[in-house]
CSV table of C-alpha atoms in Angstrom, one decimal:
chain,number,residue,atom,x,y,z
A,1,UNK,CA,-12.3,1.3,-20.5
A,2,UNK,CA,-9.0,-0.5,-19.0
A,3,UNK,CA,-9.1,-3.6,-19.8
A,4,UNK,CA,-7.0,-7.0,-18.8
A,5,UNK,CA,-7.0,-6.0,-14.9
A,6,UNK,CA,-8.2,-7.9,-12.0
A,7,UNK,CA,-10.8,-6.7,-9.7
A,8,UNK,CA,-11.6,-8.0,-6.2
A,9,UNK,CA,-14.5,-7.4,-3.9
A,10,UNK,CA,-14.5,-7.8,0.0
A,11,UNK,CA,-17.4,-7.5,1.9
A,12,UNK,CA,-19.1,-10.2,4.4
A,13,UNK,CA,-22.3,-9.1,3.3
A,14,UNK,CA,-23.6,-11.7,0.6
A,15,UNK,CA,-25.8,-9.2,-0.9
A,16,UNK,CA,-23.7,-6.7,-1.1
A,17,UNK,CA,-20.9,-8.6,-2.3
A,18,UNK,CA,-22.9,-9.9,-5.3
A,19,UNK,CA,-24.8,-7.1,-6.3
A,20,UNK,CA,-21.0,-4.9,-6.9
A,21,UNK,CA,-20.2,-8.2,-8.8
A,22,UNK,CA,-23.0,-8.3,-11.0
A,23,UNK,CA,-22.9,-4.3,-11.7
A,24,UNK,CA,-19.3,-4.6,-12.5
A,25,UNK,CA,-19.4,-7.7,-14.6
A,26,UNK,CA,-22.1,-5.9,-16.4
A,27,UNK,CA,-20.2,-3.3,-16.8
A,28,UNK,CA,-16.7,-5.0,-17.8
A,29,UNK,CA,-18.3,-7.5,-20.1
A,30,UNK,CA,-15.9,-10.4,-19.6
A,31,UNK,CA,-12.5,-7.4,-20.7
A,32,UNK,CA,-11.9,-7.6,-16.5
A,33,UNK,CA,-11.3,-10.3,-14.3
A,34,UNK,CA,-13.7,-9.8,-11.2
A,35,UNK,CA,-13.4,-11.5,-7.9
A,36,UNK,CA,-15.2,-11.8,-4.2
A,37,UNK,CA,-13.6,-13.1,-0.8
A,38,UNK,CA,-16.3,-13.2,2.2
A,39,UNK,CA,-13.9,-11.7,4.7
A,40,UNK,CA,-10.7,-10.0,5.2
A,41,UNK,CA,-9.1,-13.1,6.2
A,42,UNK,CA,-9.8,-14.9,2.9
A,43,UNK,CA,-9.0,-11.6,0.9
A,44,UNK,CA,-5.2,-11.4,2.6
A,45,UNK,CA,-4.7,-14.8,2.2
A,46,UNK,CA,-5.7,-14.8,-1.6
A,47,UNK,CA,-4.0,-11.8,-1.9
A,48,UNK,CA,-0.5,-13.6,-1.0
A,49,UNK,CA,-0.6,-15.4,-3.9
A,50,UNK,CA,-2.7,-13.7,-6.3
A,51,UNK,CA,-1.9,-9.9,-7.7
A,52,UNK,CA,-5.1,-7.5,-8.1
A,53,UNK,CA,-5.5,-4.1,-9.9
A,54,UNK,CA,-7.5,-2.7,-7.7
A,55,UNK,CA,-9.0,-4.0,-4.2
A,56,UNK,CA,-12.5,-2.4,-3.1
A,57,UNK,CA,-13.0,-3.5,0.2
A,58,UNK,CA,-15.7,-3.0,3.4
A,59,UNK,CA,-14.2,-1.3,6.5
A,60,UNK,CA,-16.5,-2.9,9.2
A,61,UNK,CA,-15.9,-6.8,9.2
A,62,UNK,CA,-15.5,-9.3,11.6
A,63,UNK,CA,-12.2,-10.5,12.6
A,64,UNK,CA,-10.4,-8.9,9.9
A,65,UNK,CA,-11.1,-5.2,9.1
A,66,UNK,CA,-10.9,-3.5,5.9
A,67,UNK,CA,-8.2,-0.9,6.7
A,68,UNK,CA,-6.3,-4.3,8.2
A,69,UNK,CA,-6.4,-5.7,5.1
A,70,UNK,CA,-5.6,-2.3,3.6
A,71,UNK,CA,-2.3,-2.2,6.1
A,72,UNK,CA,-1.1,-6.1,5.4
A,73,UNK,CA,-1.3,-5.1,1.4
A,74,UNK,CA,1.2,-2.2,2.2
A,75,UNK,CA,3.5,-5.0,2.5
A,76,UNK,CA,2.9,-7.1,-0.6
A,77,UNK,CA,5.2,-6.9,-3.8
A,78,UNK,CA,2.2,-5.7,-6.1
A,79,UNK,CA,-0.2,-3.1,-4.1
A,80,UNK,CA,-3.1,-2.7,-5.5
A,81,UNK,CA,-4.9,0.6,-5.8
A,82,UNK,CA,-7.9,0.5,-3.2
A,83,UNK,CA,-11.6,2.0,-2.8
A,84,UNK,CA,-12.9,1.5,0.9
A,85,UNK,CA,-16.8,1.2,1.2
A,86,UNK,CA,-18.7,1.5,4.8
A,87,UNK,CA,-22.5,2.2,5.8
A,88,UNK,CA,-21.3,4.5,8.2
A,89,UNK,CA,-19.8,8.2,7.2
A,90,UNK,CA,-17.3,7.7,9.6
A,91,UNK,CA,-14.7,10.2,9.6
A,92,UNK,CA,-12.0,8.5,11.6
A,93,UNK,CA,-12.5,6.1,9.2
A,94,UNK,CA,-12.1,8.1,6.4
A,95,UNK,CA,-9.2,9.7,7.8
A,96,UNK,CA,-7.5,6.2,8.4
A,97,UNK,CA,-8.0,5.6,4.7
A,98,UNK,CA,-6.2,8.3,3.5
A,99,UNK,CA,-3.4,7.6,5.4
A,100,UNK,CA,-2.9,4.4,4.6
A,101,UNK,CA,-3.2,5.7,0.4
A,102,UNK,CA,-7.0,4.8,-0.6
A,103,UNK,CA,-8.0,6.4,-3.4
A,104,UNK,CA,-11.8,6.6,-2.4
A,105,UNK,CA,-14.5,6.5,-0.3
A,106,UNK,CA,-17.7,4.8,-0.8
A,107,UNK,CA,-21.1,4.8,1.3
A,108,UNK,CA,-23.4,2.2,1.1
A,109,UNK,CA,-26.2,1.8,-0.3
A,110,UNK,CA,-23.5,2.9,-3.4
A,111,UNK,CA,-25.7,3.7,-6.9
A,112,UNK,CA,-24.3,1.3,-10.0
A,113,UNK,CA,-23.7,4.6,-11.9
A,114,UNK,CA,-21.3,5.9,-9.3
A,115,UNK,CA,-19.6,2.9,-8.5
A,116,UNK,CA,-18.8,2.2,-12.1
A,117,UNK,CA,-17.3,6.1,-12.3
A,118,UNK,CA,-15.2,5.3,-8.8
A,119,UNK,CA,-13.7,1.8,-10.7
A,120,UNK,CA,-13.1,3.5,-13.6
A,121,UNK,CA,-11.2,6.1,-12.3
A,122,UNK,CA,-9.7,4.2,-9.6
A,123,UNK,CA,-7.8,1.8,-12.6
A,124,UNK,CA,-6.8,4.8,-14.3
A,125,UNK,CA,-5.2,6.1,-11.3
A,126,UNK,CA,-3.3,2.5,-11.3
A,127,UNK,CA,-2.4,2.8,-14.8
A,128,UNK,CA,-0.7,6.2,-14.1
A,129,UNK,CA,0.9,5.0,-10.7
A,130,UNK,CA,2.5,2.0,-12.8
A,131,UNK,CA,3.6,4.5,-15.9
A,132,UNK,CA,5.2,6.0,-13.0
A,133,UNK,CA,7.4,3.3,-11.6
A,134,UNK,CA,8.5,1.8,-14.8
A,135,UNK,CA,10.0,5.8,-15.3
A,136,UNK,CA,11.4,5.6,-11.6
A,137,UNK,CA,13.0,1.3,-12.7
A,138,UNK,CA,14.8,3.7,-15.6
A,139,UNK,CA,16.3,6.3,-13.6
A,140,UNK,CA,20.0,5.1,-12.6
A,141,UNK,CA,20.3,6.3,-8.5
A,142,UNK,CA,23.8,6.9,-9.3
A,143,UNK,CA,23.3,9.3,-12.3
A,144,UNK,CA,20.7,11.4,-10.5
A,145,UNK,CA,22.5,11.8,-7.5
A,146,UNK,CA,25.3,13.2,-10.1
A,147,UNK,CA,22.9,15.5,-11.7
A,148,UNK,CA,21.2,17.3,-8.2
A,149,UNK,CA,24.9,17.8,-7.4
A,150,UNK,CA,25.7,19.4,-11.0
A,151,UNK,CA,22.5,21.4,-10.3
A,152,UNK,CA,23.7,23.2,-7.4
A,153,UNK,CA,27.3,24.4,-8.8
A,154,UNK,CA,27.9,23.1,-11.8
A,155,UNK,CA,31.4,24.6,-13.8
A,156,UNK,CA,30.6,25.6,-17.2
A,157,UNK,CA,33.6,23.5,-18.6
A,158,UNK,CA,31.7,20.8,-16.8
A,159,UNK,CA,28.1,21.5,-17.7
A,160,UNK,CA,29.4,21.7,-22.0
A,161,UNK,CA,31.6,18.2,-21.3
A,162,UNK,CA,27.7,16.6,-20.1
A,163,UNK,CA,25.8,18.5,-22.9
A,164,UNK,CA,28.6,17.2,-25.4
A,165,UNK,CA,27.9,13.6,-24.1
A,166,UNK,CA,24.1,13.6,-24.3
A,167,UNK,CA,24.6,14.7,-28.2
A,168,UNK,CA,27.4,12.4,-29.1
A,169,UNK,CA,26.3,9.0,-26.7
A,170,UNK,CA,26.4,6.8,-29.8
A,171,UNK,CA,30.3,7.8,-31.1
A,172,UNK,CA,32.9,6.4,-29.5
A,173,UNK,CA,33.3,9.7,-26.9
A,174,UNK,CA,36.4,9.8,-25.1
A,175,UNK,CA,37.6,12.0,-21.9
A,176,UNK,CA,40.6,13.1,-24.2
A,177,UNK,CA,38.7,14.5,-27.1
A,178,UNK,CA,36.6,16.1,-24.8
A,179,UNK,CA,39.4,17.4,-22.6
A,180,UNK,CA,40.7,18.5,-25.6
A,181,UNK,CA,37.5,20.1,-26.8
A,182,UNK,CA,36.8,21.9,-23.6
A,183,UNK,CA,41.1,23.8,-23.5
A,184,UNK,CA,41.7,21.7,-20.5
A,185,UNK,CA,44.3,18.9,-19.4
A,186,UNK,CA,43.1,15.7,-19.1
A,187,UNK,CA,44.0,15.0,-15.6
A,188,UNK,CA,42.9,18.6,-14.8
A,189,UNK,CA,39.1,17.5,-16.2
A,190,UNK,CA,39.3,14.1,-14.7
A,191,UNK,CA,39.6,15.6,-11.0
A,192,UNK,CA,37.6,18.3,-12.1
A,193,UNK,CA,35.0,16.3,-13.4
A,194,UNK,CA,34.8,13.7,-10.1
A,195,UNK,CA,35.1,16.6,-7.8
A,196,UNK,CA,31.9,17.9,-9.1
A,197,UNK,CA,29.7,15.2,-10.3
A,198,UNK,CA,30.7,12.4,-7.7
A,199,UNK,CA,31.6,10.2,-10.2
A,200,UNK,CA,34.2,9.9,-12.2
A,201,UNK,CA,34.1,10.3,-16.0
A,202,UNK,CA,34.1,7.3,-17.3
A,203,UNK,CA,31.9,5.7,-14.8
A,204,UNK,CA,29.0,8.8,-15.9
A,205,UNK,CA,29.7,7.6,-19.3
A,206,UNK,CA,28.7,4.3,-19.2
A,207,UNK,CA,25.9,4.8,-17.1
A,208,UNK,CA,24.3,7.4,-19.7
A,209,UNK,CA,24.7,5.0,-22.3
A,210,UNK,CA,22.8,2.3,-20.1
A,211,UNK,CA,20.7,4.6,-19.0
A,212,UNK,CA,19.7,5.2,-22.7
A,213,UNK,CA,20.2,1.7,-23.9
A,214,UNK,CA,17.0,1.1,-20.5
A,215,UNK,CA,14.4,3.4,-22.0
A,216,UNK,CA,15.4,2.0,-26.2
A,217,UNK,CA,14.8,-1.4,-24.6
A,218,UNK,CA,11.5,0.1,-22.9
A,219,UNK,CA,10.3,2.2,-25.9
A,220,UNK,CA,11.1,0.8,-28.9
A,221,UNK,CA,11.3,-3.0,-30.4
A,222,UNK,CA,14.5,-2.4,-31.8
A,223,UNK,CA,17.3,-5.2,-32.0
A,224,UNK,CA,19.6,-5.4,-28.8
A,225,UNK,CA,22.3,-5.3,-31.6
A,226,UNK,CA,20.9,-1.9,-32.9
A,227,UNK,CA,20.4,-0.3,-29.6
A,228,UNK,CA,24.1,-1.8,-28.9
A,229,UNK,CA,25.0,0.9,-31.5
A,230,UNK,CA,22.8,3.7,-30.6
A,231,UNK,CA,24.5,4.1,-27.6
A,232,UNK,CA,27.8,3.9,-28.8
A,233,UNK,CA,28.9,0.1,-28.7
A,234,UNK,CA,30.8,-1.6,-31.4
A,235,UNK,CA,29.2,-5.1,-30.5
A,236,UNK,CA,26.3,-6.2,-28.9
A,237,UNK,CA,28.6,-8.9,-27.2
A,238,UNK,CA,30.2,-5.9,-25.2
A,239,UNK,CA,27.3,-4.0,-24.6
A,240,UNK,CA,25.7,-7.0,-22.8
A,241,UNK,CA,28.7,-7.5,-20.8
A,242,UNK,CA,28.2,-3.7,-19.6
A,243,UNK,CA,24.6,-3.7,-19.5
A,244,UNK,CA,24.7,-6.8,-17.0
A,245,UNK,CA,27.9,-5.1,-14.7
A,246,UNK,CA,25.1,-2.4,-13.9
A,247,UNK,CA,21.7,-4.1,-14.1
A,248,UNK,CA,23.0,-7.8,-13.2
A,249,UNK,CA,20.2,-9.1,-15.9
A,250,UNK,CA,20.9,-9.0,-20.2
A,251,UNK,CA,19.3,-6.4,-21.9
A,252,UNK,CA,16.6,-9.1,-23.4
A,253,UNK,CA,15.5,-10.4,-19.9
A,254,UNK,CA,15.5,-6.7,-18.8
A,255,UNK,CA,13.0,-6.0,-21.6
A,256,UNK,CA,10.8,-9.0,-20.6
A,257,UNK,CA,10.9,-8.3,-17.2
A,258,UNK,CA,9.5,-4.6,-17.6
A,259,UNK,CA,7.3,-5.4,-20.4
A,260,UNK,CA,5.3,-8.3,-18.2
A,261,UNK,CA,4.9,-6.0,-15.3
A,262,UNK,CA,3.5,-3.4,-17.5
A,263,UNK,CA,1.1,-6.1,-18.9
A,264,UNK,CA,0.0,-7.2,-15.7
């Protein structure tokens, strides 16, 4: 089981509302956080403030529908992943639903076994939507917008010059040696180098090494000072300097930042 998430329940149906709380308490054992709003309009407002894990919610309610509430959380820094219940197997419904991203579809009266299976696999569905976006917070734009451009017609000269920096990122690589390395003059590899990555060498350089440095910060607990070096920097004091001209954060507070998120 997933534990450490927060669960909330929408339905203006008392007893409906309370029996999915009591079968999912029962169920999490105190390791979730569940919660219940009466109608849509208390759900979107307490949703405003509040992030959720995943929001299960009844279609049909007054005022406030459940695939309105499902729209307004489209809009909301933290989405949450959503399972839509109804009394009614109605497809337009349904079809709504899946347009708008919810994961499941649930018809009342719903059995405890099978609504414990849907939450279960609903918050592992999260869990691999958020590995997913911590990946995507890595990924420098700039850097693949080089690499789909070296995918389509790539030199060879060029193509050894990028494998040599992804072996050597933490030596002090420079565009002479690899010039140098590669037969060519170093102006020659320069516009070479621009004219088919889009970037110019130095610029790819230092945004592989952050690049690196992002997922050393992510993976590991190593020192800053040590992943400073791992990536090619003589001292930390410079490396911070670089990592904030690209990020505009420190490599600590970048850390913290994706470390809380992925605690959430």
């Amino acid at each position: 089981m997933i534990h450490g998430k927060t669960i909330l329940i929408v339905d203006d149906e008392p007893r409906t509302r309370e029996g999915i709380r009591k079968t999912l308490e029962g169920w999490s054992a105190g390791r979730n956080e569940i919660r219940t709003a009466a109608s849509g309009v208390e759900a979107a407002e307490w949703l405003k403030v509040q992030s959720v894990d995943l929001l299960i919610t009844d279609v049909r309610m007054p005022e406030f529908s459940g695939l309105s509430l499902v729209e307004a959380v489209q809009d909301y820094p933290s989405k949450p992943v959503v399972l839509i219940m109804s009394g009614h197997a109605d497809f337009q419904y349904a079809q709504q639903a899946i347009k708008l991203g919810v994961v499941d579809y649930l018809l009342k009266p719903i059995e405890k076994e099978q609504l414990i299976q849907t939450v279960e696999k609903a918050l592992e569905l999260g869990e691999q939507q958020r590995r997913i976006q911590t990946m995507q917070k890595l990924v420098d734009p700039k850097l693949l917008d080089a690499r789909e451009r070296g995918d389509q017609r790539l030199n060879p000269q060029i193509s050894e010059a990028i494998a040599y920096v992804e072996a050597h990122l933490g030596e002090p690589v420079t565009m002479r040696e690899i010039a140098e390395l590669l037969h060519l003059n170093s102006s020659y590899f320069s516009v070479l180098f621009k004219e088919q990555m889009g970037i110019n060498f130095s610029e790819y350089l230092t945004r592989k090494r952050v690049q690196r440095a992002k997922e050393l910060l992510v993976q590991t607990a190593l020192p800053i000072s040590e992943i400073a070096e791992q990536v090619g920097y003589q001292t930390d004091k410079y490396f911070i300097k670089v990592f904030k001209s690209l990020e505009a954060i420190s490599p600590s507070k970048y850390r913290h930042s994706i470390t809380a998120q992925e605690n959430k």
